[in-house]
PDB file of C-alpha atoms in Angstrom:
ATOM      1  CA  UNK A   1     -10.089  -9.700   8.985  1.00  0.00           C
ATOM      2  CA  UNK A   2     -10.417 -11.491  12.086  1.00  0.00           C
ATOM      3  CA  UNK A   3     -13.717 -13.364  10.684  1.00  0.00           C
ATOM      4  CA  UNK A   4     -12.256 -15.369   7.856  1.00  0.00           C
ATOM      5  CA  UNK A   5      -9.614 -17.992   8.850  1.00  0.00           C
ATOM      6  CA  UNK A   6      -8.236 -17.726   5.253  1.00  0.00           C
ATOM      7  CA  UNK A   7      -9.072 -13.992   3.993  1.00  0.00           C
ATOM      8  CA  UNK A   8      -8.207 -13.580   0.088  1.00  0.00           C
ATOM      9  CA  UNK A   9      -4.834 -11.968   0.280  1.00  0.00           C
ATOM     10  CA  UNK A  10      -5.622  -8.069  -1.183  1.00  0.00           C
ATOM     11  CA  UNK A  11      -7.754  -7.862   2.099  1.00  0.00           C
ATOM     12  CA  UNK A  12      -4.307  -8.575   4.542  1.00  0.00           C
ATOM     13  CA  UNK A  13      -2.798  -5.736   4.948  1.00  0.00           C
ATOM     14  CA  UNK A  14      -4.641  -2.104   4.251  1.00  0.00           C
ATOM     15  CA  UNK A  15      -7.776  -3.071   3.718  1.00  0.00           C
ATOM     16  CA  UNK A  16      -8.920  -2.216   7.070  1.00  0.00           C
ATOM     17  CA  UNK A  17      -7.575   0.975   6.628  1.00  0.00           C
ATOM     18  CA  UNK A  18      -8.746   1.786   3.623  1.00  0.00           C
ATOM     19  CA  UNK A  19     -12.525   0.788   5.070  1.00  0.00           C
ATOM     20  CA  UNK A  20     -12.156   3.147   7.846  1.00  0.00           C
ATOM     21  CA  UNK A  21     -10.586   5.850   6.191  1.00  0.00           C
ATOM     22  CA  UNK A  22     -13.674   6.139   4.205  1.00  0.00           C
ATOM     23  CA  UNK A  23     -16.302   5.388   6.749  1.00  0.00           C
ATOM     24  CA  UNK A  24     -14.659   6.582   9.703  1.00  0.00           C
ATOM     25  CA  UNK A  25     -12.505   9.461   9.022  1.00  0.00           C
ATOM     26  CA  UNK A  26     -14.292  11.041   5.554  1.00  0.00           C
ATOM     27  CA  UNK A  27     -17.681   9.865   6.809  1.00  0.00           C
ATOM     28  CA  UNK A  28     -18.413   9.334   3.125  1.00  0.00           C
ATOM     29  CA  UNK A  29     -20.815   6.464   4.158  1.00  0.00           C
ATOM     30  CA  UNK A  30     -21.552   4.333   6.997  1.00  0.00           C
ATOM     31  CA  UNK A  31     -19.506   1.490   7.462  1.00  0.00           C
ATOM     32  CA  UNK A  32     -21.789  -1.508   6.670  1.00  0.00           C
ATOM     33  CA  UNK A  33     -21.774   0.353   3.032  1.00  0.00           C
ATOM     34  CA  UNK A  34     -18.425   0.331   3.011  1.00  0.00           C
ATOM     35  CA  UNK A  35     -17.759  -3.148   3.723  1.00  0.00           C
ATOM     36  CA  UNK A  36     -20.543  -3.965   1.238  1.00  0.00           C
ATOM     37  CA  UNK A  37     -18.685  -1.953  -1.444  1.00  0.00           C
ATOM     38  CA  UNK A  38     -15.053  -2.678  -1.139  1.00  0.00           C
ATOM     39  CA  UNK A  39     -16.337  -6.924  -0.537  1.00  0.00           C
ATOM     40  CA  UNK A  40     -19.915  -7.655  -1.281  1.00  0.00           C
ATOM     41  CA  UNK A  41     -20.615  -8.965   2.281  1.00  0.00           C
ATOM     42  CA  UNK A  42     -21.843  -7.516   4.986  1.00  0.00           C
ATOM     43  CA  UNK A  43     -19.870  -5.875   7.751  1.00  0.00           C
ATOM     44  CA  UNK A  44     -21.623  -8.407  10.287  1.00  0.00           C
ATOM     45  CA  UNK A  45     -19.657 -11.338   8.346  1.00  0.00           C
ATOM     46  CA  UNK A  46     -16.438  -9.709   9.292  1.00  0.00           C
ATOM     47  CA  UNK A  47     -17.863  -8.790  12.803  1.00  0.00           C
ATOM     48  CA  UNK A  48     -17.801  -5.275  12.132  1.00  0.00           C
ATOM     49  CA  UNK A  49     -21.314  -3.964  12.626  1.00  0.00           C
ATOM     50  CA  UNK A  50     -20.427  -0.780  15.200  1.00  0.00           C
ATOM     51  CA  UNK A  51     -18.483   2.159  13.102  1.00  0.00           C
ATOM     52  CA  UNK A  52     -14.659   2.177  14.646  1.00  0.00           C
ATOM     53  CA  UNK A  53     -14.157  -1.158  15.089  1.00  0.00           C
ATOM     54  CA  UNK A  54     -12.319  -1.655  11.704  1.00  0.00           C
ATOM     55  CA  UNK A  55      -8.508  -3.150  12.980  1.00  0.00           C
ATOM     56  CA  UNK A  56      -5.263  -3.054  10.949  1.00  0.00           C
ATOM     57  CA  UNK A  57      -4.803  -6.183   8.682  1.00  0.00           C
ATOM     58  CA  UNK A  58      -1.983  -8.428   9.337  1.00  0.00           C
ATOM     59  CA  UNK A  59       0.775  -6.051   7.649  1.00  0.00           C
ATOM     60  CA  UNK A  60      -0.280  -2.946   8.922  1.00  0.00           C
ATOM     61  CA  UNK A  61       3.261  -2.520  11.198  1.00  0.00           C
ATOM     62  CA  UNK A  62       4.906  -3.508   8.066  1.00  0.00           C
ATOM     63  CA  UNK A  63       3.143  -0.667   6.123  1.00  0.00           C
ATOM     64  CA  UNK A  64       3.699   2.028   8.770  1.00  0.00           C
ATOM     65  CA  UNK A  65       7.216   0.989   9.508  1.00  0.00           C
ATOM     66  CA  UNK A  66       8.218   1.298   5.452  1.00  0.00           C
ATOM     67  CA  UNK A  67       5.965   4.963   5.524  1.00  0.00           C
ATOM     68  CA  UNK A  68       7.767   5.924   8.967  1.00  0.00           C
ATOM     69  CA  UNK A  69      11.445   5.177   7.432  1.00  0.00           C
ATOM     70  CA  UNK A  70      10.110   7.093   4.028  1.00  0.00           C
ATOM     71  CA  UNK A  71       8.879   9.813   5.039  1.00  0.00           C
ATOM     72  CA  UNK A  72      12.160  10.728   7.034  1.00  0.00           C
ATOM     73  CA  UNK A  73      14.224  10.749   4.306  1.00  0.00           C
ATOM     74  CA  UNK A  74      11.324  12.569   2.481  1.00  0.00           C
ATOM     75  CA  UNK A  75      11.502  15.179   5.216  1.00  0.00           C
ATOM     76  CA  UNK A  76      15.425  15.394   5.458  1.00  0.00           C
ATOM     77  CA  UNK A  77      15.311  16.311   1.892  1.00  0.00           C
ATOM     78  CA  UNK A  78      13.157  19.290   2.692  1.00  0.00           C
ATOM     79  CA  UNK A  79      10.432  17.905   0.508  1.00  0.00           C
ATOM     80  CA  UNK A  80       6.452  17.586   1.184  1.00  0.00           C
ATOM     81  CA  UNK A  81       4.762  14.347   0.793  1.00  0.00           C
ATOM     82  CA  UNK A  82       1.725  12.668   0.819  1.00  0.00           C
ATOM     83  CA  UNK A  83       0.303   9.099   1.899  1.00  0.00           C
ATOM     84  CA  UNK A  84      -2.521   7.285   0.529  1.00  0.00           C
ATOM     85  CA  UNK A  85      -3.673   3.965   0.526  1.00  0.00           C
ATOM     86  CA  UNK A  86      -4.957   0.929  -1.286  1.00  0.00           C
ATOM     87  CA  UNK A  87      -6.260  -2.628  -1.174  1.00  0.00           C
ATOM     88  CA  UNK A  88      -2.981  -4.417  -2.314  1.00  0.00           C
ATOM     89  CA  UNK A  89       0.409  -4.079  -4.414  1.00  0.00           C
ATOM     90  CA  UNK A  90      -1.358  -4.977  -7.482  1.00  0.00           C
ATOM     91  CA  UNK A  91      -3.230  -1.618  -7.403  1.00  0.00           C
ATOM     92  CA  UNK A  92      -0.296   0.410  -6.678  1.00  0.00           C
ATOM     93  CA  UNK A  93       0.779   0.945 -10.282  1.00  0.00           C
ATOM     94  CA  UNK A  94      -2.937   1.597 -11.482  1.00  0.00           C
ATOM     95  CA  UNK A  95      -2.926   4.243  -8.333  1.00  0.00           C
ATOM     96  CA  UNK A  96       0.397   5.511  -9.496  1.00  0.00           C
ATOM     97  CA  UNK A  97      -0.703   6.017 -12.966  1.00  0.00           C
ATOM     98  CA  UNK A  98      -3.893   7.644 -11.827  1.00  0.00           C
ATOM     99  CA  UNK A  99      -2.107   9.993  -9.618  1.00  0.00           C
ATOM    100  CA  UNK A 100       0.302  10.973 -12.796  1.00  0.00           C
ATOM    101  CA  UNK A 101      -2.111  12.425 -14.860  1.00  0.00           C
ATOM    102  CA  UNK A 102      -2.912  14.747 -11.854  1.00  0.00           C
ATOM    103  CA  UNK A 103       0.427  16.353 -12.163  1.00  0.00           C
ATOM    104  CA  UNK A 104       0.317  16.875  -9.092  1.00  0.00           C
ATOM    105  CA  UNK A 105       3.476  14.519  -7.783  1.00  0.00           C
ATOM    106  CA  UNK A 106       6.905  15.105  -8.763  1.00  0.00           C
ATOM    107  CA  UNK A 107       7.605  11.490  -7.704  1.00  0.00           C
ATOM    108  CA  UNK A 108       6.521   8.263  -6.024  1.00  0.00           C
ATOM    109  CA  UNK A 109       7.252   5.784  -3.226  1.00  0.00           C
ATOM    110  CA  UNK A 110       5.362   2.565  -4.000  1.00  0.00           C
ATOM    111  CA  UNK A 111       5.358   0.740  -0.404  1.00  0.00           C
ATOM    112  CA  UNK A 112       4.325  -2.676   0.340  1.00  0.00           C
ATOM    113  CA  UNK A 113       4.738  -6.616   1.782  1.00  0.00           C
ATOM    114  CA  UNK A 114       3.668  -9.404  -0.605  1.00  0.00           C
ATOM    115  CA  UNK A 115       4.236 -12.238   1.365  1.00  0.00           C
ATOM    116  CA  UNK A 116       4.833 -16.170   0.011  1.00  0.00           C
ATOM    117  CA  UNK A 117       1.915 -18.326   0.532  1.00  0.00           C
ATOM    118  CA  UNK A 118       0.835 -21.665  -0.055  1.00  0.00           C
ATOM    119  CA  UNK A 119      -0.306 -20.667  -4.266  1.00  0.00           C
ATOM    120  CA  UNK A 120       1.134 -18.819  -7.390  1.00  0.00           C
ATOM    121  CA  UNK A 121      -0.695 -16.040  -6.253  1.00  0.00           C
ATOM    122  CA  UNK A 122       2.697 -14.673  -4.410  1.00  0.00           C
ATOM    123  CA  UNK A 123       4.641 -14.899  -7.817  1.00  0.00           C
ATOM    124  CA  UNK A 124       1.776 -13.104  -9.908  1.00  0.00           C
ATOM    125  CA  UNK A 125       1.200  -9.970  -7.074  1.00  0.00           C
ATOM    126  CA  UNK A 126       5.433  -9.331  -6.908  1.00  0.00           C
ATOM    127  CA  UNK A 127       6.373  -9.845 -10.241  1.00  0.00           C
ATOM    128  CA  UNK A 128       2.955  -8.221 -11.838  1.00  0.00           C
ATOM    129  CA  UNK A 129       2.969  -4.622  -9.203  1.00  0.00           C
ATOM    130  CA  UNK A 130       6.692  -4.429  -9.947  1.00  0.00           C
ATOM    131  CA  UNK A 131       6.035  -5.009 -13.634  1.00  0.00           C
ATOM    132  CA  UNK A 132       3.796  -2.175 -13.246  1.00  0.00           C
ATOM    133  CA  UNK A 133       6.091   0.004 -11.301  1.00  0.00           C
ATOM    134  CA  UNK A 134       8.995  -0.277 -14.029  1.00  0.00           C
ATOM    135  CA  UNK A 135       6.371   0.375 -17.014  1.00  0.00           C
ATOM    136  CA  UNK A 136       5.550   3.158 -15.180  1.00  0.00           C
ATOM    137  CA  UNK A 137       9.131   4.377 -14.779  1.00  0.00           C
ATOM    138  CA  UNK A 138      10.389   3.299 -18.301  1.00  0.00           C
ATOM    139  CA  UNK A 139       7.504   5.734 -18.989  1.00  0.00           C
ATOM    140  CA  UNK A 140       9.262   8.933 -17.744  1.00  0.00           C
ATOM    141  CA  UNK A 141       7.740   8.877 -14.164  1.00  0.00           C
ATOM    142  CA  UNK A 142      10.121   9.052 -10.558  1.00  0.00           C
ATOM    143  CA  UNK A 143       9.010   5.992  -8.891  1.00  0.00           C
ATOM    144  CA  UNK A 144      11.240   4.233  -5.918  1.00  0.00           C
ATOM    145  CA  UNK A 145       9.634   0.877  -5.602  1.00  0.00           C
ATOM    146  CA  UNK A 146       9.596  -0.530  -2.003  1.00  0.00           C
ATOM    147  CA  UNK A 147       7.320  -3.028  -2.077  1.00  0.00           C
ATOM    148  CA  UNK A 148       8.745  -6.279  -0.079  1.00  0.00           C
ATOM    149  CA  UNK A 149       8.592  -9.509  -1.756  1.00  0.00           C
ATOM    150  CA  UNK A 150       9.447 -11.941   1.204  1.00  0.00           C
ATOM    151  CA  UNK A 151       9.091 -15.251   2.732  1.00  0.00           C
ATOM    152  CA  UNK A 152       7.438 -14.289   5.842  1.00  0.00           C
ATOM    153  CA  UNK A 153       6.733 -11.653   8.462  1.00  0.00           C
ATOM    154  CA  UNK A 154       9.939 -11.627   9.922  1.00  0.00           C
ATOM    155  CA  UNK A 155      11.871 -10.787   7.332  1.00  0.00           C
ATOM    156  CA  UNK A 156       9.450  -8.229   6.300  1.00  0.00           C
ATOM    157  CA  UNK A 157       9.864  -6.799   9.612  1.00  0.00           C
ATOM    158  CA  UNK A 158      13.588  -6.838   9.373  1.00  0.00           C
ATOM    159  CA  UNK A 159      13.692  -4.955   6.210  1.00  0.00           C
ATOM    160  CA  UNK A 160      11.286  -2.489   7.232  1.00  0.00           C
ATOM    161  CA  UNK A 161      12.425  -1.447  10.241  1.00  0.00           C
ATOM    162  CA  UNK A 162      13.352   2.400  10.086  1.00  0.00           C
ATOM    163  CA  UNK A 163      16.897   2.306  12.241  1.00  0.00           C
ATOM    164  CA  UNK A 164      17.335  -1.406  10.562  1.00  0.00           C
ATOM    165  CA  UNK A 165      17.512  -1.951   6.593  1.00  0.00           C
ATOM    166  CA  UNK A 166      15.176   0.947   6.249  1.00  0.00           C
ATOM    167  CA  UNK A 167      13.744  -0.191   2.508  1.00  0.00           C
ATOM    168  CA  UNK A 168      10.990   2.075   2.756  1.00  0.00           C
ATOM    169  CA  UNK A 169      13.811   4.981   3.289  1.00  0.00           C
ATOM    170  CA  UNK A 170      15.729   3.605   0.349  1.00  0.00           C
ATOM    171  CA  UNK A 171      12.788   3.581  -1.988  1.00  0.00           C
ATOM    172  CA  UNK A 172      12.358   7.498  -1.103  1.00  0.00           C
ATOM    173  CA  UNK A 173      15.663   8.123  -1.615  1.00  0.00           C
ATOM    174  CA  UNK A 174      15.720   6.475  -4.780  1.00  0.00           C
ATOM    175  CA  UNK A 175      12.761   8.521  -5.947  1.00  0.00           C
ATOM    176  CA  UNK A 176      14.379  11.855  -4.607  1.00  0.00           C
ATOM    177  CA  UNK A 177      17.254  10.528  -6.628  1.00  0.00           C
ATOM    178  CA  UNK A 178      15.141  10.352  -9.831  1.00  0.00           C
ATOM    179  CA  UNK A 179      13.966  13.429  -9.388  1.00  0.00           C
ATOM    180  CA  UNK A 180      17.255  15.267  -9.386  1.00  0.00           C
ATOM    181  CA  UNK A 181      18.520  13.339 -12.814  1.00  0.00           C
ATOM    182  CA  UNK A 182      15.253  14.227 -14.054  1.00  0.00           C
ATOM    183  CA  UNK A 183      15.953  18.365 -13.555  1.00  0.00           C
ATOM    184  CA  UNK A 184      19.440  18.098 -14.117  1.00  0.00           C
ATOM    185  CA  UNK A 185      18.821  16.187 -17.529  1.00  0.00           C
ATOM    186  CA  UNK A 186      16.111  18.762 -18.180  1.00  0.00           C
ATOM    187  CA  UNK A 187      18.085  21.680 -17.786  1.00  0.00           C
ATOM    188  CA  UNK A 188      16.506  22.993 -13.867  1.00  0.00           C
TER     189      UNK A 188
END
């Protein structure tokens, strides 16, 4: 949020996304009720009073990058998929777990960057979302976890770069695998 010099860390990232998804795309409400939702300030603190001027956090290639090398090897597979978003890695098991009891998914690819800062905060958002993550998958669901846990951007960038280390196409492909020990120990 180009506003705050030192924005809390679950609002690097997708947060701007998320915001405009909901005020821009869905229309659900305007954006200064958005911002005022999803942070209790206005949008005018963040110097976001017009509606479209919501910009992607500071992870945002890292996101799309990990989704861009996913969703090919979701697509080579022949299988559908579908992307949504939210504020941080600590709500992606709580999303994942949500979306589960919609039985709806035959699988999920938890995507990601929790980068080291200056606190403890770093060690509680990795080791609590992939905590999380392996409940969830101890608990019967497909889950390939993809969530970075790095020093900084650049070797978040190297990881999830699609023609480089490709993480975001290994945690698909690790779900996809799931899935297939799942049918073939079921019987499918």
């Amino acid at each position: 949020i180009p506003f705050d010099t030192h924005p809390h860390p679950r609002l690097w990232g997708t947060f701007p996304r998320v915001l405009g998804h909901y005020s821009r795309e869905l229309k659900l409400f305007p954006l200064e009720d958005a911002v005022r939702r999803m942070t209790s300030y206005s949008a005018q603190r963040f110097k976001l009073t017009k509606r479209g001027e919501v910009k992607p956090g500071f992870y945002a290639d890292i996101c799309d990058e990990l989704c861009k090398g996913a969703i090919a090897a979701i697509e080579r597979a022949g299988a559908t998929w579908e992307r949504l978003a939210v504020p941080g890695a600590l709500e992606l098991p709580g999303a994942i777990a949500l979306a589960a009891t919609t039985k709806k998914f035959d699988a999920y690819v938890a995507l990601g960057c929790v980068l080291r800062g200056e606190t403890t905060h770093y060690d509680i958002v990795a080791n609590e979302s992939a905590r999380g993550i392996m409940n969830l998958t101890l608990d019967g669901h497909c889950i390939g976890n993809g969530i970075l846990t790095v020093e900084n951007h650049g070797q978040a960038a190297v990881r999830a770069e699609a023609a480089g280390q490709n993480k975001g196409g290994g945690a698909a492909a690790a779900a996809l695998h799931l899935i297939a020990l799942s049918r073939q120990w079921a019987g499918d």
